Amino acid sequence: MCHFTGKKTRSERSITRKGKAKYLNGVDRKTTNSTKRKFKPNVQRVRAIIDGKVCRIQISAKAIRMGLLEKPLARQWVSAADDAAATTPAPQGT
């Protein structure tokens, strides 16, 4: 289910008909079967900022296109060598 628009899976019926339509000089079309089927929304799982926190939510593609989603900033990665150099103290001069 979409966090913003509330879209979720809907179920409707697919109707099977036979015969020729009247406007094509036929008798008419008759319903022969009615089968349940599902219509699923295009829901994506993304990271978003909700109430100042970064969390994963499910959001429909339409809501993303409408701009309802606020994405977090890209993470700044620090390499292991830079991290080790920053944590070890500099040698003292004699």
PDB file of C-alpha atoms in Angstrom:
ATOM      1  CA  MET A   1       0.000   0.000   0.000  1.00  0.00           C
ATOM      2  CA  CYS A   2       1.301   3.449  -0.916  1.00  0.00           C
ATOM      3  CA  HIS A   3       2.293   5.607   2.077  1.00  0.00           C
ATOM      4  CA  PHE A   4       1.014   8.857   0.509  1.00  0.00           C
ATOM      5  CA  THR A   5      -1.786   8.028  -1.934  1.00  0.00           C
ATOM      6  CA  GLY A   6      -3.189   4.925  -0.222  1.00  0.00           C
ATOM      7  CA  LYS A   7      -3.175   2.883  -3.429  1.00  0.00           C
ATOM      8  CA  LYS A   8      -3.433  -0.847  -2.871  1.00  0.00           C
ATOM      9  CA  THR A   9      -4.410  -4.013  -4.706  1.00  0.00           C
ATOM     10  CA  ARG A  10      -7.944  -3.895  -6.088  1.00  0.00           C
ATOM     11  CA  SER A  11      -9.982  -6.829  -7.302  1.00  0.00           C
ATOM     12  CA  GLU A  12     -12.424  -6.582 -10.174  1.00  0.00           C
ATOM     13  CA  ARG A  13     -13.975  -8.912 -12.690  1.00  0.00           C
ATOM     14  CA  SER A  14     -12.835  -9.807 -16.180  1.00  0.00           C
ATOM     15  CA  ILE A  15     -15.894 -10.446 -18.348  1.00  0.00           C
ATOM     16  CA  THR A  16     -15.747 -12.937 -21.238  1.00  0.00           C
ATOM     17  CA  ARG A  17     -18.222 -12.383 -24.067  1.00  0.00           C
ATOM     18  CA  LYS A  18     -19.105 -14.148 -27.296  1.00  0.00           C
ATOM     19  CA  GLY A  19     -21.085 -13.157 -30.334  1.00  0.00           C
ATOM     20  CA  LYS A  20     -21.045 -10.278 -32.769  1.00  0.00           C
ATOM     21  CA  ALA A  21     -21.934  -6.703 -31.793  1.00  0.00           C
ATOM     22  CA  LYS A  22     -25.165  -5.194 -33.140  1.00  0.00           C
ATOM     23  CA  TYR A  23     -23.382  -2.315 -34.842  1.00  0.00           C
ATOM     24  CA  LEU A  24     -21.479  -4.935 -36.866  1.00  0.00           C
ATOM     25  CA  ASN A  25     -24.789  -6.505 -38.010  1.00  0.00           C
ATOM     26  CA  GLY A  26     -24.732  -9.205 -35.335  1.00  0.00           C
ATOM     27  CA  VAL A  27     -27.375 -10.370 -32.876  1.00  0.00           C
ATOM     28  CA  ASP A  28     -25.540  -9.008 -29.802  1.00  0.00           C
ATOM     29  CA  ARG A  29     -22.762 -10.026 -27.467  1.00  0.00           C
ATOM     30  CA  LYS A  30     -23.542 -12.483 -24.662  1.00  0.00           C
ATOM     31  CA  THR A  31     -21.672 -12.772 -21.370  1.00  0.00           C
ATOM     32  CA  THR A  32     -20.286 -16.287 -20.954  1.00  0.00           C
ATOM     33  CA  ASN A  33     -18.014 -16.010 -17.916  1.00  0.00           C
ATOM     34  CA  SER A  34     -16.931 -13.592 -15.218  1.00  0.00           C
ATOM     35  CA  THR A  35     -13.553 -14.185 -13.543  1.00  0.00           C
ATOM     36  CA  LYS A  36     -12.053 -12.302 -10.601  1.00  0.00           C
ATOM     37  CA  ARG A  37      -8.683 -10.697 -11.227  1.00  0.00           C
ATOM     38  CA  LYS A  38      -6.333  -8.336  -9.394  1.00  0.00           C
ATOM     39  CA  PHE A  39      -5.100  -4.874 -10.322  1.00  0.00           C
ATOM     40  CA  LYS A  40      -1.830  -4.119  -8.511  1.00  0.00           C
ATOM     41  CA  PRO A  41      -0.383  -0.600  -8.189  1.00  0.00           C
ATOM     42  CA  ASN A  42       3.218   0.145  -9.135  1.00  0.00           C
ATOM     43  CA  VAL A  43       4.553   0.338  -5.557  1.00  0.00           C
ATOM     44  CA  GLN A  44       8.275   0.841  -4.918  1.00  0.00           C
ATOM     45  CA  ARG A  45      10.229   0.409  -1.672  1.00  0.00           C
ATOM     46  CA  VAL A  46      12.426   3.478  -1.170  1.00  0.00           C
ATOM     47  CA  ARG A  47      14.267   5.374   1.553  1.00  0.00           C
ATOM     48  CA  ALA A  48      12.611   8.646   2.508  1.00  0.00           C
ATOM     49  CA  ILE A  49      12.685  11.313   5.193  1.00  0.00           C
ATOM     50  CA  ILE A  50       9.535  11.026   7.334  1.00  0.00           C
ATOM     51  CA  ASP A  51       9.242  13.317  10.392  1.00  0.00           C
ATOM     52  CA  GLY A  52      12.973  14.094  10.191  1.00  0.00           C
ATOM     53  CA  LYS A  53      14.009  10.423  10.207  1.00  0.00           C
ATOM     54  CA  VAL A  54      15.281   8.284   7.354  1.00  0.00           C
ATOM     55  CA  CYS A  55      13.129   5.186   6.937  1.00  0.00           C
ATOM     56  CA  ARG A  56      12.044   2.773   4.228  1.00  0.00           C
ATOM     57  CA  ILE A  57       8.504   3.185   2.937  1.00  0.00           C
ATOM     58  CA  GLN A  58       6.383   1.802   0.133  1.00  0.00           C
ATOM     59  CA  ILE A  59       5.320   4.499  -2.310  1.00  0.00           C
ATOM     60  CA  SER A  60       3.585   4.371  -5.677  1.00  0.00           C
ATOM     61  CA  ALA A  61       5.395   5.495  -8.812  1.00  0.00           C
ATOM     62  CA  LYS A  62       2.744   8.169  -9.354  1.00  0.00           C
ATOM     63  CA  ALA A  63       3.495   9.688  -5.923  1.00  0.00           C
ATOM     64  CA  ILE A  64       7.214   9.743  -6.793  1.00  0.00           C
ATOM     65  CA  ARG A  65       6.450  11.566 -10.068  1.00  0.00           C
ATOM     66  CA  MET A  66       4.179  14.021  -8.228  1.00  0.00           C
ATOM     67  CA  GLY A  67       7.108  14.944  -5.946  1.00  0.00           C
ATOM     68  CA  LEU A  68       5.578  13.804  -2.649  1.00  0.00           C
ATOM     69  CA  LEU A  69       8.803  11.997  -1.701  1.00  0.00           C
ATOM     70  CA  GLU A  70      11.697  13.695   0.088  1.00  0.00           C
ATOM     71  CA  LYS A  71      14.830  11.595  -0.351  1.00  0.00           C
ATOM     72  CA  PRO A  72      17.750  11.689   2.109  1.00  0.00           C
ATOM     73  CA  LEU A  73      21.147  13.042   1.127  1.00  0.00           C
ATOM     74  CA  ALA A  74      23.683  10.625  -0.320  1.00  0.00           C
ATOM     75  CA  ARG A  75      25.965   9.114   2.296  1.00  0.00           C
ATOM     76  CA  GLN A  76      29.556  10.424   2.410  1.00  0.00           C
ATOM     77  CA  TRP A  77      31.778   7.365   2.426  1.00  0.00           C
ATOM     78  CA  VAL A  78      35.189   7.487   4.139  1.00  0.00           C
ATOM     79  CA  SER A  79      37.849   5.031   3.039  1.00  0.00           C
ATOM     80  CA  ALA A  80      39.520   2.792   5.647  1.00  0.00           C
ATOM     81  CA  ALA A  81      42.919   4.525   5.169  1.00  0.00           C
ATOM     82  CA  ASP A  82      41.441   7.994   5.746  1.00  0.00           C
ATOM     83  CA  ASP A  83      39.528   6.738   8.793  1.00  0.00           C
ATOM     84  CA  ALA A  84      42.669   5.167  10.337  1.00  0.00           C
ATOM     85  CA  ALA A  85      44.713   8.348   9.721  1.00  0.00           C
ATOM     86  CA  ALA A  86      42.048  10.492  11.373  1.00  0.00           C
ATOM     87  CA  THR A  87      41.848   8.345  14.524  1.00  0.00           C
ATOM     88  CA  THR A  88      45.601   7.826  15.201  1.00  0.00           C
ATOM     89  CA  PRO A  89      47.373  10.771  16.854  1.00  0.00           C
ATOM     90  CA  ALA A  90      50.200  12.487  15.003  1.00  0.00           C
ATOM     91  CA  PRO A  91      53.732  11.573  16.242  1.00  0.00           C
ATOM     92  CA  GLN A  92      55.345  14.106  18.622  1.00  0.00           C
ATOM     93  CA  GLY A  93      58.588  15.735  17.517  1.00  0.00           C
ATOM     94  CA  THR A  94      61.714  15.268  19.695  1.00  0.00           C
TER      95      THR A  94
END
